[in-house]
């Protein structure tokens, strides 16, 4: 892939007809090193946030050795890319064949579950042909916790309720080498207290079950920075998690795990789009709800934007976007702030799309082709750059370009 200083250089060189995904390897490397150095436990990358092989190799090269995979497709992808990585199959509902293949062919020992049925499925699918059950499983019971502090809920679908957790932990203990508890506070958790609350629930479950717990996995949810969503420093999250983990009634050798997705890759990518038409303050651009802007359309996520024409000097105004497909739902309300004289044929960079951006792309309506380029400038905002708006309020938020 060709390398450029920034998005403007890409537009000058390519005048691209299709959206261009810009990647910033240095930003992903910096995020990986931050987690590896500052989180006192294992940080496994949640592959669904962005399964790009280039990204995964950058994370590996910067110390991320564990990967949270959720489908046999992700297991095969990761095993092909990283033969020595530790893979953890953290989807609480798997097929028996996916478990069998991942255990016997890809060496996956770690699985999550939230029901007795899934426990039975895992034990059966990992029993060998001679009838010997697996003796080396790490099984993590996924607990339901509140998503109230997060922008995207993960509370409805998975997780054992507190009342069911104790018997499930006791039953799971019989079938594993290491027993764990995991949860997910929801994506883009805006305060570290989300984890404190969840760990309190874990404490209650462990106390009631009276079993030895070897792994506490605090899941994903670590935030990135977006307009209107400026979280406290990640160090605050880590400090509170460390303190509350230490206070749990678990063995001295118990391990702390986390499953960051968004926080490891949000800064890795942005996208260059072109305005194809303007109607009042609605811009028809060449990527959208069925492309990398799924969250902008479906949960009204406001990504930062920047006009790439040098001669646009007018004050900013609020714009909404339409994507390229023929569907009315291909609409992103924003508001996105751009120069008021922006017009057709102008290019825009949309930032902070490394997580749940390109990963969501479809080919609906014949759109979806993209080019790629590496850029060396900074992402539009960063949790890891250390520049502060207000050192007391926040250690990490940077001004948008
Ligand atoms: C999606 C997901 C993650 C990653 O979540 P982020 O909010 O992106 O950090 C981690 N673990 C599980 C089980 C998930 O489903």
mmCIF file of C-alpha atoms and ligand atoms in Angstrom:
data_model
loop_
_atom_site.group_PDB
_atom_site.id
_atom_site.type_symbol
_atom_site.label_atom_id
_atom_site.label_comp_id
_atom_site.label_asym_id
_atom_site.label_seq_id
_atom_site.Cartn_x
_atom_site.Cartn_y
_atom_site.Cartn_z
ATOM 1 C CA UNK A 1 0.000 0.000 0.000
ATOM 2 C CA UNK A 2 1.285 3.460 -0.852
ATOM 3 C CA UNK A 3 2.154 5.903 1.901
ATOM 4 C CA UNK A 4 1.270 9.608 2.026
ATOM 5 C CA UNK A 5 1.712 12.367 4.599
ATOM 6 C CA UNK A 6 -2.025 12.924 5.034
ATOM 7 C CA UNK A 7 -5.496 12.831 3.483
ATOM 8 C CA UNK A 8 -4.935 15.951 1.375
ATOM 9 C CA UNK A 9 -1.911 14.353 -0.251
ATOM 10 C CA UNK A 10 -4.013 11.263 -1.014
ATOM 11 C CA UNK A 11 -6.666 13.385 -2.720
ATOM 12 C CA UNK A 12 -4.054 15.293 -4.741
ATOM 13 C CA UNK A 13 -2.384 12.083 -5.862
ATOM 14 C CA UNK A 14 -5.424 9.923 -6.579
ATOM 15 C CA UNK A 15 -8.483 12.186 -7.019
ATOM 16 C CA UNK A 16 -10.286 8.997 -5.981
ATOM 17 C CA UNK A 17 -13.663 8.012 -7.390
ATOM 18 C CA UNK A 18 -14.224 5.474 -4.598
ATOM 19 C CA UNK A 19 -13.870 6.021 -0.836
ATOM 20 C CA UNK A 20 -10.304 5.580 0.389
ATOM 21 C CA UNK A 21 -9.619 3.928 3.741
ATOM 22 C CA UNK A 22 -6.611 5.614 5.330
ATOM 23 C CA UNK A 23 -4.683 3.588 7.881
ATOM 24 C CA UNK A 24 -2.303 4.839 10.558
ATOM 25 C CA UNK A 25 -0.122 1.942 11.701
ATOM 26 C CA UNK A 26 1.653 4.140 14.257
ATOM 27 C CA UNK A 27 -1.647 4.895 16.017
ATOM 28 C CA UNK A 28 -2.578 1.217 16.380
ATOM 29 C CA UNK A 29 0.937 0.386 17.601
ATOM 30 C CA UNK A 30 0.725 3.132 20.223
ATOM 31 C CA UNK A 31 -2.655 1.897 21.490
ATOM 32 C CA UNK A 32 -1.373 -1.678 21.727
ATOM 33 C CA UNK A 33 1.713 -0.660 23.695
ATOM 34 C CA UNK A 34 -0.437 1.435 26.024
ATOM 35 C CA UNK A 35 -2.619 -1.549 26.951
ATOM 36 C CA UNK A 36 0.325 -3.940 27.166
ATOM 37 C CA UNK A 37 2.254 -1.610 29.477
ATOM 38 C CA UNK A 38 -0.479 -0.079 31.622
ATOM 39 C CA UNK A 39 -3.188 -2.704 32.002
ATOM 40 C CA UNK A 40 -2.067 -5.139 34.720
ATOM 41 C CA UNK A 41 -3.386 -8.236 33.048
ATOM 42 C CA UNK A 42 -3.909 -9.756 29.636
ATOM 43 C CA UNK A 43 -5.359 -7.518 26.970
ATOM 44 C CA UNK A 44 -6.949 -9.609 24.263
ATOM 45 C CA UNK A 45 -7.995 -7.837 21.103
ATOM 46 C CA UNK A 46 -11.682 -8.285 20.198
ATOM 47 C CA UNK A 47 -11.276 -9.093 16.518
ATOM 48 C CA UNK A 48 -14.801 -8.093 15.475
ATOM 49 C CA UNK A 49 -13.963 -4.398 15.928
ATOM 50 C CA UNK A 50 -11.661 -4.604 12.899
ATOM 51 C CA UNK A 51 -10.429 -7.908 11.447
ATOM 52 C CA UNK A 52 -7.906 -6.316 9.071
ATOM 53 C CA UNK A 53 -4.863 -8.616 8.790
ATOM 54 C CA UNK A 54 -2.542 -5.599 8.621
ATOM 55 C CA UNK A 55 -3.950 -4.287 11.894
ATOM 56 C CA UNK A 56 -3.766 -7.678 13.604
ATOM 57 C CA UNK A 57 -0.088 -8.018 12.681
ATOM 58 C CA UNK A 58 0.621 -4.533 14.076
ATOM 59 C CA UNK A 59 -1.065 -5.461 17.378
ATOM 60 C CA UNK A 60 0.888 -8.709 17.568
ATOM 61 C CA UNK A 61 4.183 -6.933 16.808
ATOM 62 C CA UNK A 62 3.437 -4.548 19.678
ATOM 63 C CA UNK A 63 2.788 -7.167 22.311
ATOM 64 C CA UNK A 64 -0.880 -8.230 21.981
ATOM 65 C CA UNK A 65 -0.690 -12.019 22.240
ATOM 66 C CA UNK A 66 -4.349 -12.918 22.975
ATOM 67 C CA UNK A 67 -7.314 -12.506 20.651
ATOM 68 C CA UNK A 68 -11.036 -12.625 21.365
ATOM 69 C CA UNK A 69 -12.714 -14.425 18.480
ATOM 70 C CA UNK A 70 -16.450 -15.006 18.109
ATOM 71 C CA UNK A 71 -16.950 -17.253 15.078
ATOM 72 C CA UNK A 72 -15.178 -20.116 13.352
ATOM 73 C CA UNK A 73 -14.399 -17.636 10.572
ATOM 74 C CA UNK A 74 -12.491 -15.432 13.008
ATOM 75 C CA UNK A 75 -10.752 -18.495 14.513
ATOM 76 C CA UNK A 76 -9.511 -19.602 11.072
ATOM 77 C CA UNK A 77 -8.498 -16.053 10.099
ATOM 78 C CA UNK A 78 -6.458 -15.540 13.252
ATOM 79 C CA UNK A 79 -4.865 -18.991 13.190
ATOM 80 C CA UNK A 80 -3.808 -18.381 9.595
ATOM 81 C CA UNK A 81 -2.295 -14.995 10.448
ATOM 82 C CA UNK A 82 -0.776 -15.757 13.845
ATOM 83 C CA UNK A 83 0.057 -19.448 14.434
ATOM 84 C CA UNK A 84 1.359 -18.721 17.952
ATOM 85 C CA UNK A 85 -1.390 -16.414 19.241
ATOM 86 C CA UNK A 86 -3.718 -17.497 22.052
ATOM 87 C CA UNK A 87 -7.297 -17.484 20.798
ATOM 88 C CA UNK A 88 -10.275 -17.207 23.133
ATOM 89 C CA UNK A 89 -13.717 -18.063 21.773
ATOM 90 C CA UNK A 90 -15.784 -15.530 23.700
ATOM 91 C CA UNK A 91 -19.169 -15.759 21.992
ATOM 92 C CA UNK A 92 -21.551 -17.365 24.521
ATOM 93 C CA UNK A 93 -23.518 -19.161 21.769
ATOM 94 C CA UNK A 94 -21.405 -21.332 19.462
ATOM 95 C CA UNK A 95 -22.110 -24.260 17.194
ATOM 96 C CA UNK A 96 -20.874 -27.682 18.261
ATOM 97 C CA UNK A 97 -18.850 -27.990 15.057
ATOM 98 C CA UNK A 98 -17.210 -24.608 15.589
ATOM 99 C CA UNK A 99 -16.156 -25.654 19.101
ATOM 100 C CA UNK A 100 -14.896 -29.047 17.884
ATOM 101 C CA UNK A 101 -12.831 -27.561 15.056
ATOM 102 C CA UNK A 102 -11.443 -24.744 17.171
ATOM 103 C CA UNK A 103 -10.394 -27.113 19.985
ATOM 104 C CA UNK A 104 -9.020 -30.020 17.974
ATOM 105 C CA UNK A 105 -7.632 -28.205 14.921
ATOM 106 C CA UNK A 106 -6.723 -24.729 16.158
ATOM 107 C CA UNK A 107 -5.774 -25.305 19.805
ATOM 108 C CA UNK A 108 -8.446 -23.031 21.272
ATOM 109 C CA UNK A 109 -8.797 -23.797 25.004
ATOM 110 C CA UNK A 110 -10.817 -20.824 26.224
ATOM 111 C CA UNK A 111 -14.588 -20.531 25.824
ATOM 112 C CA UNK A 112 -17.327 -18.413 27.328
ATOM 113 C CA UNK A 113 -20.850 -19.566 28.156
ATOM 114 C CA UNK A 114 -23.963 -18.289 29.853
ATOM 115 C CA UNK A 115 -26.171 -21.406 30.157
ATOM 116 C CA UNK A 116 -25.940 -25.040 31.259
ATOM 117 C CA UNK A 117 -26.871 -26.023 27.684
ATOM 118 C CA UNK A 118 -23.796 -24.272 26.304
ATOM 119 C CA UNK A 119 -21.640 -25.908 28.996
ATOM 120 C CA UNK A 120 -22.918 -29.333 27.915
ATOM 121 C CA UNK A 121 -22.275 -28.447 24.272
ATOM 122 C CA UNK A 122 -18.685 -27.399 25.006
ATOM 123 C CA UNK A 123 -17.867 -30.483 27.105
ATOM 124 C CA UNK A 124 -19.310 -32.814 24.466
ATOM 125 C CA UNK A 125 -17.632 -31.089 21.506
ATOM 126 C CA UNK A 126 -14.222 -31.188 23.227
ATOM 127 C CA UNK A 127 -14.422 -34.884 24.204
ATOM 128 C CA UNK A 128 -12.110 -37.028 22.055
ATOM 129 C CA UNK A 129 -13.053 -40.097 20.038
ATOM 130 C CA UNK A 130 -12.022 -42.421 22.873
ATOM 131 C CA UNK A 131 -14.501 -40.650 25.145
ATOM 132 C CA UNK A 132 -11.957 -38.685 27.185
ATOM 133 C CA UNK A 133 -13.187 -35.240 28.167
ATOM 134 C CA UNK A 134 -10.828 -32.298 27.704
ATOM 135 C CA UNK A 135 -8.771 -31.523 30.819
ATOM 136 C CA UNK A 136 -7.286 -28.220 29.757
ATOM 137 C CA UNK A 137 -10.294 -25.937 29.236
ATOM 138 C CA UNK A 138 -10.561 -22.385 30.507
ATOM 139 C CA UNK A 139 -14.286 -21.759 30.837
ATOM 140 C CA UNK A 140 -15.623 -18.289 31.545
ATOM 141 C CA UNK A 141 -19.173 -17.692 32.703
ATOM 142 C CA UNK A 142 -20.541 -14.564 31.066
ATOM 143 C CA UNK A 143 -22.603 -12.494 33.474
ATOM 144 C CA UNK A 144 -25.207 -9.958 32.516
ATOM 145 C CA UNK A 145 -24.246 -6.497 33.746
ATOM 146 C CA UNK A 146 -25.678 -3.045 33.265
ATOM 147 C CA UNK A 147 -24.950 -1.066 30.087
ATOM 148 C CA UNK A 148 -26.247 2.164 31.578
ATOM 149 C CA UNK A 149 -22.915 3.993 31.284
ATOM 150 C CA UNK A 150 -22.224 2.944 27.703
ATOM 151 C CA UNK A 151 -23.209 4.346 24.349
ATOM 152 C CA UNK A 152 -24.019 0.937 22.868
ATOM 153 C CA UNK A 153 -25.758 -1.650 25.043
ATOM 154 C CA UNK A 154 -24.630 -5.251 25.232
ATOM 155 C CA UNK A 155 -26.912 -6.073 28.151
ATOM 156 C CA UNK A 156 -29.936 -7.591 26.453
ATOM 157 C CA UNK A 157 -28.565 -10.482 24.503
ATOM 158 C CA UNK A 158 -26.039 -12.394 26.583
ATOM 159 C CA UNK A 159 -25.165 -13.081 30.168
ATOM 160 C CA UNK A 160 -26.403 -15.103 33.119
ATOM 161 C CA UNK A 161 -28.413 -13.178 35.675
ATOM 162 C CA UNK A 162 -27.071 -12.989 39.189
ATOM 163 C CA UNK A 163 -29.575 -15.598 40.404
ATOM 164 C CA UNK A 164 -28.429 -18.133 37.789
ATOM 165 C CA UNK A 165 -24.729 -17.348 38.021
ATOM 166 C CA UNK A 166 -23.928 -19.326 41.193
ATOM 167 C CA UNK A 167 -25.249 -22.726 40.033
ATOM 168 C CA UNK A 168 -23.707 -22.160 36.607
ATOM 169 C CA UNK A 169 -20.306 -21.348 38.141
ATOM 170 C CA UNK A 170 -20.519 -24.479 40.315
ATOM 171 C CA UNK A 171 -21.420 -26.695 37.363
ATOM 172 C CA UNK A 172 -18.749 -25.153 35.135
ATOM 173 C CA UNK A 173 -16.083 -25.674 37.827
ATOM 174 C CA UNK A 174 -16.509 -29.457 37.327
ATOM 175 C CA UNK A 175 -15.484 -29.296 33.664
ATOM 176 C CA UNK A 176 -12.566 -26.908 33.463
ATOM 177 C CA UNK A 177 -8.954 -26.442 34.399
ATOM 178 C CA UNK A 178 -9.379 -22.701 34.985
ATOM 179 C CA UNK A 179 -12.725 -21.109 35.855
ATOM 180 C CA UNK A 180 -13.427 -17.529 34.909
ATOM 181 C CA UNK A 181 -16.083 -14.880 35.070
ATOM 182 C CA UNK A 182 -16.544 -12.397 32.237
ATOM 183 C CA UNK A 183 -18.903 -9.588 31.316
ATOM 184 C CA UNK A 184 -19.257 -6.695 28.881
ATOM 185 C CA UNK A 185 -20.347 -3.293 30.161
ATOM 186 C CA UNK A 186 -21.394 -2.159 26.674
ATOM 187 C CA UNK A 187 -19.327 -0.383 24.064
ATOM 188 C CA UNK A 188 -17.865 3.098 24.617
ATOM 189 C CA UNK A 189 -18.292 3.065 28.402
ATOM 190 C CA UNK A 190 -18.121 6.727 29.369
ATOM 191 C CA UNK A 191 -17.091 6.207 32.997
ATOM 192 C CA UNK A 192 -14.866 3.677 34.764
ATOM 193 C CA UNK A 193 -17.630 3.147 37.335
ATOM 194 C CA UNK A 194 -19.312 0.895 34.783
ATOM 195 C CA UNK A 195 -16.572 -1.645 35.575
ATOM 196 C CA UNK A 196 -16.801 -1.056 39.323
ATOM 197 C CA UNK A 197 -20.516 -1.868 39.273
ATOM 198 C CA UNK A 198 -19.946 -4.957 37.162
ATOM 199 C CA UNK A 199 -17.152 -6.181 39.454
ATOM 200 C CA UNK A 200 -19.481 -5.772 42.434
ATOM 201 C CA UNK A 201 -21.872 -8.132 40.700
ATOM 202 C CA UNK A 202 -19.032 -10.558 40.055
ATOM 203 C CA UNK A 203 -18.149 -10.408 43.732
ATOM 204 C CA UNK A 204 -21.708 -11.301 44.703
ATOM 205 C CA UNK A 205 -21.799 -14.231 42.297
ATOM 206 C CA UNK A 206 -18.455 -15.628 43.471
ATOM 207 C CA UNK A 207 -19.463 -15.297 47.117
ATOM 208 C CA UNK A 208 -22.737 -17.089 46.536
ATOM 209 C CA UNK A 209 -21.213 -19.866 44.435
ATOM 210 C CA UNK A 210 -18.302 -20.400 46.853
ATOM 211 C CA UNK A 211 -16.057 -21.670 44.075
ATOM 212 C CA UNK A 212 -12.436 -20.880 43.269
ATOM 213 C CA UNK A 213 -12.242 -18.409 40.422
ATOM 214 C CA UNK A 214 -8.998 -18.227 38.424
ATOM 215 C CA UNK A 215 -9.798 -15.574 35.816
ATOM 216 C CA UNK A 216 -11.737 -12.312 35.947
ATOM 217 C CA UNK A 217 -12.289 -10.887 32.483
ATOM 218 C CA UNK A 218 -13.652 -7.333 32.407
ATOM 219 C CA UNK A 219 -14.491 -7.533 28.700
ATOM 220 C CA UNK A 220 -14.483 -4.637 26.256
ATOM 221 C CA UNK A 221 -16.113 -1.235 26.406
ATOM 222 C CA UNK A 222 -12.955 0.874 26.769
ATOM 223 C CA UNK A 223 -13.770 4.124 24.975
ATOM 224 C CA UNK A 224 -12.272 6.200 22.221
ATOM 225 C CA UNK A 225 -12.833 9.926 21.557
ATOM 226 C CA UNK A 226 -15.590 11.305 19.320
ATOM 227 C CA UNK A 227 -17.329 14.688 19.116
ATOM 228 C CA UNK A 228 -19.504 14.948 22.211
ATOM 229 C CA UNK A 229 -18.089 11.707 23.639
ATOM 230 C CA UNK A 230 -14.923 12.666 25.491
ATOM 231 C CA UNK A 231 -14.222 10.115 28.213
ATOM 232 C CA UNK A 232 -11.903 10.379 31.217
ATOM 233 C CA UNK A 233 -8.346 9.024 30.837
ATOM 234 C CA UNK A 234 -7.958 5.292 30.283
ATOM 235 C CA UNK A 235 -5.531 5.274 33.217
ATOM 236 C CA UNK A 236 -8.541 6.005 35.443
ATOM 237 C CA UNK A 237 -10.340 2.955 34.074
ATOM 238 C CA UNK A 238 -7.302 0.770 34.647
ATOM 239 C CA UNK A 239 -6.697 2.094 38.172
ATOM 240 C CA UNK A 240 -10.264 1.407 39.314
ATOM 241 C CA UNK A 241 -10.337 -2.007 37.685
ATOM 242 C CA UNK A 242 -6.999 -2.955 39.285
ATOM 243 C CA UNK A 243 -8.174 -1.841 42.715
ATOM 244 C CA UNK A 244 -11.522 -3.643 42.575
ATOM 245 C CA UNK A 245 -9.989 -6.769 41.054
ATOM 246 C CA UNK A 246 -7.467 -6.956 43.910
ATOM 247 C CA UNK A 247 -10.316 -6.825 46.423
ATOM 248 C CA UNK A 248 -12.247 -9.780 44.959
ATOM 249 C CA UNK A 249 -12.462 -13.038 46.923
ATOM 250 C CA UNK A 250 -10.295 -14.960 44.449
ATOM 251 C CA UNK A 251 -7.020 -16.866 44.601
ATOM 252 C CA UNK A 252 -3.723 -14.977 44.732
ATOM 253 C CA UNK A 253 -2.744 -16.341 41.356
ATOM 254 C CA UNK A 254 -6.006 -15.304 39.686
ATOM 255 C CA UNK A 255 -5.548 -13.526 36.367
ATOM 256 C CA UNK A 256 -7.116 -10.292 35.159
ATOM 257 C CA UNK A 257 -8.132 -10.169 31.504
ATOM 258 C CA UNK A 258 -9.751 -7.542 29.273
ATOM 259 C CA UNK A 259 -11.126 -7.654 25.738
ATOM 260 C CA UNK A 260 -10.624 -4.194 24.222
ATOM 261 C CA UNK A 261 -11.890 -3.781 20.677
ATOM 262 C CA UNK A 262 -12.715 -0.154 19.974
ATOM 263 C CA UNK A 263 -9.935 1.330 22.135
ATOM 264 C CA UNK A 264 -7.212 -0.611 20.299
ATOM 265 C CA UNK A 265 -8.284 0.285 16.776
ATOM 266 C CA UNK A 266 -10.522 3.393 16.611
ATOM 267 C CA UNK A 267 -7.553 5.632 15.831
ATOM 268 C CA UNK A 268 -6.179 3.272 13.184
ATOM 269 C CA UNK A 269 -8.386 4.404 10.285
ATOM 270 C CA UNK A 270 -10.239 7.261 8.735
ATOM 271 C CA UNK A 271 -11.948 7.424 5.372
ATOM 272 C CA UNK A 272 -11.849 9.911 2.498
ATOM 273 C CA UNK A 273 -15.215 10.406 0.797
ATOM 274 C CA UNK A 274 -16.327 12.671 -2.043
ATOM 275 C CA UNK A 275 -19.399 14.855 -2.137
ATOM 276 C CA UNK A 276 -21.385 13.825 -5.220
ATOM 277 C CA UNK A 277 -24.281 16.237 -4.765
ATOM 278 C CA UNK A 278 -25.419 18.935 -2.389
ATOM 279 C CA UNK A 279 -29.092 19.649 -1.568
ATOM 280 C CA UNK A 280 -29.400 22.426 0.995
ATOM 281 C CA UNK A 281 -27.445 21.166 4.007
ATOM 282 C CA UNK A 282 -27.550 17.529 2.929
ATOM 283 C CA UNK A 283 -24.426 16.141 1.293
ATOM 284 C CA UNK A 284 -24.664 13.029 -0.885
ATOM 285 C CA UNK A 285 -21.366 11.253 -0.286
ATOM 286 C CA UNK A 286 -19.945 7.999 -1.659
ATOM 287 C CA UNK A 287 -19.949 5.957 1.563
ATOM 288 C CA UNK A 288 -22.733 5.399 4.059
ATOM 289 C CA UNK A 289 -24.942 3.152 6.169
ATOM 290 C CA UNK A 290 -24.048 0.033 4.165
ATOM 291 C CA UNK A 291 -20.388 0.996 4.109
ATOM 292 C CA UNK A 292 -18.032 2.148 6.833
ATOM 293 C CA UNK A 293 -20.595 4.569 8.305
ATOM 294 C CA UNK A 294 -23.001 1.982 9.755
ATOM 295 C CA UNK A 295 -22.875 3.496 13.249
ATOM 296 C CA UNK A 296 -23.278 7.048 11.922
ATOM 297 C CA UNK A 297 -26.564 5.928 10.359
ATOM 298 C CA UNK A 298 -27.898 3.367 12.804
ATOM 299 C CA UNK A 299 -26.948 4.823 16.165
ATOM 300 C CA UNK A 300 -26.393 8.430 15.048
ATOM 301 C CA UNK A 301 -22.727 8.288 15.983
ATOM 302 C CA UNK A 302 -21.012 11.609 15.254
ATOM 303 C CA UNK A 303 -17.614 10.992 13.741
ATOM 304 C CA UNK A 304 -15.257 13.956 13.365
ATOM 305 C CA UNK A 305 -15.006 15.382 9.846
ATOM 306 C CA UNK A 306 -12.593 17.644 8.016
ATOM 307 C CA UNK A 307 -12.952 19.241 4.552
ATOM 308 C CA UNK A 308 -9.939 18.558 2.358
ATOM 309 C CA UNK A 309 -10.100 21.494 -0.096
ATOM 310 C CA UNK A 310 -7.592 24.252 0.594
ATOM 311 C CA UNK A 311 -9.837 27.032 -0.656
ATOM 312 C CA UNK A 312 -12.765 26.343 1.689
ATOM 313 C CA UNK A 313 -12.400 29.121 4.215
ATOM 314 C CA UNK A 314 -15.998 29.909 5.068
ATOM 315 C CA UNK A 315 -17.407 29.433 8.582
ATOM 316 C CA UNK A 316 -18.635 25.988 9.536
ATOM 317 C CA UNK A 317 -22.229 24.879 9.224
ATOM 318 C CA UNK A 318 -24.122 21.736 10.213
ATOM 319 C CA UNK A 319 -24.606 19.067 7.541
ATOM 320 C CA UNK A 320 -26.295 15.678 7.261
ATOM 321 C CA UNK A 321 -25.060 12.962 4.878
ATOM 322 C CA UNK A 322 -26.779 10.628 2.442
ATOM 323 C CA UNK A 323 -24.820 7.520 1.445
ATOM 324 C CA UNK A 324 -24.573 6.209 -2.130
ATOM 325 C CA UNK A 325 -27.272 3.499 -2.175
ATOM 326 C CA UNK A 326 -30.857 4.074 -3.317
ATOM 327 C CA UNK A 327 -32.234 3.463 0.172
ATOM 328 C CA UNK A 328 -33.699 6.349 2.197
ATOM 329 C CA UNK A 329 -32.254 4.690 5.317
ATOM 330 C CA UNK A 330 -28.782 5.357 3.938
ATOM 331 C CA UNK A 331 -28.807 8.605 5.899
ATOM 332 C CA UNK A 332 -26.527 9.982 8.585
ATOM 333 C CA UNK A 333 -28.043 12.758 10.599
ATOM 334 C CA UNK A 334 -24.859 14.043 12.229
ATOM 335 C CA UNK A 335 -24.681 17.001 12.505
ATOM 336 C CA UNK A 336 -21.316 17.087 10.780
ATOM 337 C CA UNK A 337 -19.641 20.470 10.809
ATOM 338 C CA UNK A 338 -18.092 21.519 7.509
ATOM 339 C CA UNK A 339 -17.386 24.810 5.687
ATOM 340 C CA UNK A 340 -20.663 26.323 4.558
ATOM 341 C CA UNK A 341 -19.496 26.598 0.920
ATOM 342 C CA UNK A 342 -18.697 22.878 0.544
ATOM 343 C CA UNK A 343 -20.052 21.504 -2.732
ATOM 344 C CA UNK A 344 -20.101 18.581 -5.156
ATOM 345 C CA UNK A 345 -16.666 17.167 -6.032
ATOM 346 C CA UNK A 346 -15.148 18.309 -2.731
ATOM 347 C CA UNK A 347 -13.512 15.649 -0.559
ATOM 348 C CA UNK A 348 -14.049 15.082 3.168
ATOM 349 C CA UNK A 349 -12.046 13.049 5.661
ATOM 350 C CA UNK A 350 -14.174 11.259 8.264
ATOM 351 C CA UNK A 351 -12.077 10.298 11.268
ATOM 352 C CA UNK A 352 -11.955 7.698 14.046
ATOM 353 C CA UNK A 353 -13.312 4.888 11.872
ATOM 354 C CA UNK A 354 -10.840 2.158 12.751
ATOM 355 C CA UNK A 355 -13.369 0.419 15.026
ATOM 356 C CA UNK A 356 -16.689 -0.789 13.636
ATOM 357 C CA UNK A 357 -16.024 1.172 10.424
ATOM 358 C CA UNK A 358 -14.633 -0.803 7.501
ATOM 359 C CA UNK A 359 -15.561 -3.962 9.445
ATOM 360 C CA UNK A 360 -19.247 -3.241 8.747
ATOM 361 C CA UNK A 361 -18.995 -2.775 4.974
ATOM 362 C CA UNK A 362 -21.404 -4.550 2.640
ATOM 363 C CA UNK A 363 -21.619 -4.640 -1.133
ATOM 364 C CA UNK A 364 -25.276 -3.589 -1.171
ATOM 365 C CA UNK A 365 -26.428 -1.953 -4.386
ATOM 366 C CA UNK A 366 -23.022 -2.460 -6.024
ATOM 367 C CA UNK A 367 -21.259 0.027 -3.787
ATOM 368 C CA UNK A 368 -18.562 -0.824 -1.286
ATOM 369 C CA UNK A 369 -15.386 -0.873 -3.369
ATOM 370 C CA UNK A 370 -12.631 1.049 -1.636
ATOM 371 C CA UNK A 371 -9.018 1.890 -2.097
ATOM 372 C CA UNK A 372 -6.493 1.954 0.733
ATOM 373 C CA UNK A 373 -3.549 4.162 1.639
ATOM 374 C CA UNK A 374 -1.231 4.532 4.616
ATOM 375 C CA UNK A 375 -0.900 8.010 6.116
ATOM 376 C CA UNK A 376 1.641 9.200 8.651
ATOM 377 C CA UNK A 377 -0.175 12.128 10.268
ATOM 378 C CA UNK A 378 -2.012 11.946 13.588
ATOM 379 C CA UNK A 379 -5.601 10.715 13.917
ATOM 380 C CA UNK A 380 -8.203 13.474 14.399
ATOM 381 C CA UNK A 381 -8.321 12.726 18.121
ATOM 382 C CA UNK A 382 -6.375 10.444 20.413
ATOM 383 C CA UNK A 383 -6.540 8.843 23.825
ATOM 384 C CA UNK A 384 -2.841 8.096 23.691
ATOM 385 C CA UNK A 385 -1.099 11.273 22.629
ATOM 386 C CA UNK A 386 -0.959 12.847 26.042
ATOM 387 C CA UNK A 387 -2.049 16.326 24.975
ATOM 388 C CA UNK A 388 -4.703 17.730 27.258
ATOM 389 C CA UNK A 389 -7.539 20.174 26.978
ATOM 390 C CA UNK A 390 -7.986 20.340 30.727
ATOM 391 C CA UNK A 391 -5.552 18.226 32.714
ATOM 392 C CA UNK A 392 -7.933 17.940 35.636
ATOM 393 C CA UNK A 393 -10.996 17.000 33.641
ATOM 394 C CA UNK A 394 -9.216 14.840 31.164
ATOM 395 C CA UNK A 395 -5.791 13.472 30.457
ATOM 396 C CA UNK A 396 -6.438 12.482 26.932
ATOM 397 C CA UNK A 397 -8.850 14.507 24.873
ATOM 398 C CA UNK A 398 -7.314 16.444 22.025
ATOM 399 C CA UNK A 399 -8.793 19.222 19.974
ATOM 400 C CA UNK A 400 -10.142 18.219 16.595
ATOM 401 C CA UNK A 401 -8.029 19.473 13.734
HETATM 402 C C1 LIG B 1 -17.679 -6.610 20.959
HETATM 403 C C2 LIG B 1 -17.040 -7.324 22.058
HETATM 404 C C3 LIG B 1 -15.852 -6.836 22.631
HETATM 405 C C4 LIG B 1 -15.220 -5.525 22.233
HETATM 406 O O1 LIG B 1 -15.976 -4.465 22.684
HETATM 407 P P1 LIG B 1 -15.463 -2.936 22.567
HETATM 408 O O2 LIG B 1 -16.583 -2.154 23.105
HETATM 409 O O3 LIG B 1 -15.188 -2.701 21.124
HETATM 410 O O4 LIG B 1 -14.222 -2.824 23.381
HETATM 411 C C5 LIG B 1 -15.262 -7.576 23.638
HETATM 412 N N1 LIG B 1 -15.812 -8.745 24.068
HETATM 413 C C6 LIG B 1 -16.945 -9.244 23.548
HETATM 414 C C7 LIG B 1 -17.469 -10.526 24.079
HETATM 415 C C8 LIG B 1 -17.609 -8.543 22.534
HETATM 416 O O5 LIG B 1 -18.753 -9.029 22.048
#
